[in-house]
Amino acid sequence: MHLNDPIYILGIESSCDDTSASVINRNKILANKVSNQKIHENYGGVVPELASRAHQQNIIPVVHSALEEAGISKDQLSAIAFTRGPGLLGSLLVGVSFAKAFAMGLHIPIIEVDHLHAHIMAHFIDNGSPAPEFPFLCLTVSGGHSQIVKVNDYNQMQIIGKTIDDAAGETFDKAAKIMGLPYPGGPVIDKLAQSGDGNRFRFSKPKIKDLDYSFSGLKTSVLYFIRDELKKDPNFIEKNKHDLSASLQRTIIEILLDKLKLASRQTGIKEIAIAGGVSANSGLRKTLEKEAVQMNWKTYIPEFQFSTDNAAMISIVGYYKYLNNDFSSFDIAPYSRK
Ligand code: KG4
Ligand code: ZN
């Protein structure tokens, strides 16, 4: 194989409620298609059974449209990468089974990818902006996870802090539900917060040791506060939704950044990245840039389309694993948690 020979990888992501397919040539994205499942909006969260069914309906059209946009035929694919876990088992099964069957028909290898590894590796998609240098710290914040990861190499990562209860994204979503806002709550709160006063309401911050996080106390404090205020004024939420959103968001960002700063001080690492759905938050992005000046950090923020769940991040991990001949056996099963 020559250095310039194409390596086309199809990536499949189906761990939660987004069905996504991507095609890359080496580390360049040719297509990144995401089909969101609107059905969960009415339920205040993802309904696993509905998610599996929607994946089953979406997967073939999404893959087809990714190949079409990439302008290649399926016979040109070198391998298929897919999310093996963590995530919802029924959702993962759709992507894993599809990847196996498609690859078997094409006589090409399959490559399993860990979803959280992929969120971090989104930084290595070649989109013209520089990638972080090893070792770097990555704050990985999504609907299911909140972690500080020390990334030593493409395939060598160490979790140095994590949440002991809820994830940051889950906290956005649960608070939104309390406020009667649709799912997913993160982007809605982000938008409302932009015209709100983040210092108006004070919510409790956890006192957790080392680099770990806790968000369940904050969620409870928001719940009780709103419940008490509603007794005095039934329109409290409607009247104050901007300030409530901004105050909640400010608190979550402070909690996240306090530990990230501690991690940077402890390790001496100043290459700092963020990843995962919550890294799309405009307040977090702005605050990180401010802290970067204070802390003398070099920061890396993924493009919006690579922050929330997407298959481009799956195919980029697939590419690096392909270079190492790191293929998976056809008898593997998905895992819901690690
Ligand atoms: O990474 P992701 O798409 O899926 C998981 O792996 O969980 O993350 C989804 C989470 C949801 O909790 C969603 O509310 C949150 O990311 N999120 C945001 C924003 N966009 C998505 N949270 C805050 N602000 C946003 N702009
Ligand atoms: Zn994710």
mmCIF file of C-alpha atoms in Angstrom, residues 13-20 32-36 115 119 142-143 276-277 304-314:
data_model
loop_
_atom_site.group_PDB
_atom_site.id
_atom_site.type_symbol
_atom_site.label_atom_id
_atom_site.label_comp_id
_atom_site.label_asym_id
_atom_site.label_seq_id
_atom_site.Cartn_x
_atom_site.Cartn_y
_atom_site.Cartn_z
ATOM 1 C CA GLU A 13 -22.900 4.943 15.232
ATOM 2 C CA SER A 14 -26.111 3.739 16.879
ATOM 3 C CA SER A 15 -25.432 3.753 20.632
ATOM 4 C CA CYS A 16 -28.283 6.016 21.725
ATOM 5 C CA ASP A 17 -30.881 7.949 19.742
ATOM 6 C CA ASP A 18 -28.922 9.109 16.677
ATOM 7 C CA THR A 19 -28.399 6.828 13.690
ATOM 8 C CA SER A 20 -25.268 7.986 11.918
ATOM 9 C CA ASN A 32 -21.097 12.460 7.964
ATOM 10 C CA LYS A 33 -24.843 11.809 8.003
ATOM 11 C CA VAL A 34 -26.900 11.880 11.194
ATOM 12 C CA SER A 35 -30.537 10.949 11.467
ATOM 13 C CA ASN A 36 -31.948 12.288 14.762
ATOM 14 C CA HIS A 115 -17.946 5.356 21.935
ATOM 15 C CA HIS A 119 -15.610 11.306 21.171
ATOM 16 C CA SER A 142 -21.978 13.611 27.306
ATOM 17 C CA GLY A 143 -25.444 12.393 28.225
ATOM 18 C CA GLY A 276 -18.942 14.867 23.854
ATOM 19 C CA GLY A 277 -22.425 16.353 23.497
ATOM 20 C CA PHE A 304 -20.360 21.270 16.458
ATOM 21 C CA GLN A 305 -21.082 18.355 14.112
ATOM 22 C CA PHE A 306 -18.331 16.307 15.816
ATOM 23 C CA SER A 307 -19.375 17.197 19.414
ATOM 24 C CA THR A 308 -22.696 15.399 19.661
ATOM 25 C CA ASP A 309 -23.057 11.788 18.546
ATOM 26 C CA ASN A 310 -21.819 11.228 15.001
ATOM 27 C CA ALA A 311 -20.239 8.473 12.926
ATOM 28 C CA ALA A 312 -17.288 10.565 11.703
ATOM 29 C CA MET A 313 -15.661 10.040 15.103
ATOM 30 C CA ILE A 314 -16.249 6.288 14.741
#
